[in-house]
Coordinates of C-alpha atoms in Angstrom, one line a residue:
M21 CA 1.7 -106.3 14.7
V22 CA -0.2 -106.3 11.4
Y23 CA -0.3 -109.2 9.3
I24 CA -0.4 -108.5 5.5
G25 CA -1.3 -111.7 3.4
K26 CA -3.7 -114.5 2.9
E27 CA -5.5 -115.3 6.2
R28 CA -5.4 -118.9 7.0
R29 CA -7.4 -119.3 10.2
K30 CA -11.0 -121.1 9.8
H31 CA -12.6 -118.7 12.0
P32 CA -11.8 -114.9 12.4
R33 CA -10.1 -113.7 15.5
Y34 CA -11.4 -110.8 17.6
R35 CA -9.5 -108.4 19.9
V36 CA -10.5 -108.8 23.4
S37 CA -9.1 -108.0 26.9
K38 CA -10.2 -110.9 29.0
S39 CA -8.2 -112.4 32.2
G40 CA -7.9 -116.1 32.3
E41 CA -6.0 -119.1 33.7
L42 CA -4.5 -122.1 32.4
R43 CA -5.4 -125.2 34.0
S44 CA -4.2 -128.7 34.1
D45 CA -6.9 -131.3 33.1
A46 CA -7.0 -132.0 37.0
F47 CA -7.8 -128.1 37.3
E48 CA -4.6 -127.2 38.8
L49 CA -3.4 -123.6 38.1
L50 CA -0.7 -123.3 35.6
T51 CA -0.6 -119.8 35.1
R52 CA -2.6 -116.7 34.7
V53 CA -3.0 -115.1 31.3
Q54 CA -4.2 -112.0 29.5
V55 CA -6.1 -113.1 26.3
F56 CA -6.1 -110.3 23.3
E57 CA -7.5 -112.5 20.6
L58 CA -10.1 -114.8 20.5
S59 CA -12.3 -116.8 17.8
V60 CA -14.6 -119.8 17.9
G61 CA -11.5 -122.2 17.2
G62 CA -8.9 -120.6 19.6
A63 CA -7.2 -117.8 21.1
R64 CA -3.8 -116.0 21.5
F65 CA -2.8 -114.7 24.8
L66 CA 0.2 -113.6 27.0
T67 CA 1.2 -115.6 29.9
E68 CA 1.9 -114.0 33.2
A69 CA 4.9 -116.1 34.0
D70 CA 7.6 -117.6 31.6
I71 CA 6.6 -121.1 32.0
A72 CA 6.6 -124.2 30.0
V73 CA 3.1 -124.5 28.7
P74 CA 2.1 -128.1 28.3
E75 CA 0.7 -129.5 25.0
S76 CA -2.8 -129.9 26.3
F77 CA -4.4 -127.9 29.2
G78 CA -7.7 -126.0 29.8
I79 CA -8.5 -122.2 29.6
L80 CA -10.8 -120.8 32.3
F81 CA -11.9 -117.1 31.6
A82 CA -12.6 -114.7 34.4
H83 CA -16.1 -114.7 35.5
E84 CA -17.0 -117.5 33.2
P85 CA -17.3 -121.0 35.0
V86 CA -16.6 -122.8 31.7
F87 CA -13.4 -125.0 31.1
Y88 CA -12.2 -124.9 27.4
P89 CA -10.0 -127.7 26.6
S90 CA -6.9 -126.4 24.4
R91 CA -4.0 -127.5 22.7
L92 CA -0.7 -125.4 22.2
I93 CA -0.2 -124.6 18.5
W94 CA 2.6 -122.1 18.7
R95 CA 4.7 -120.1 21.2
K96 CA 7.1 -117.3 21.1
D97 CA 8.4 -116.0 24.6
R98 CA 5.3 -115.3 26.6
I99 CA 3.0 -115.3 23.6
V100 CA 0.8 -118.3 22.9
G101 CA -1.5 -119.3 20.3
V102 CA -3.9 -122.2 21.0
A103 CA -6.7 -124.2 19.3
F104 CA -9.8 -125.1 21.4
S105 CA -9.6 -129.0 21.3
G106 CA -12.9 -130.3 22.6
E107 CA -16.6 -129.2 23.9
P108 CA -16.4 -126.8 27.0
T109 CA -17.4 -128.0 30.0
L110 CA -19.4 -125.9 32.6
I111 CA -17.9 -126.0 36.2
P112 CA -20.5 -125.4 38.6
N113 CA -19.8 -123.4 41.9
F114 CA -16.0 -123.1 40.4
K115 CA -14.1 -119.7 41.2
T116 CA -11.1 -118.7 39.3
S117 CA -8.1 -117.7 41.5

């Protein structure tokens, strides 16, 4: 998908290929994701399953023990855009599934 027009994001997004997990605020696994765009302020990813993504949740990236509080901005089918909504939290001794 190529976007032609004025960029409205506060931060530029970069193409990446990262695995991750959406987690509830209690760290319960909601679904696995494949992140393909990432910026300082948010991300765009594909969910593994067609689930109802909650308004707020956290993202854990594979091999990074950091919980990124996030909020849902938009969704189209299994593609989701989110904004990071708080300070990342280090999770000591935490492993992603």
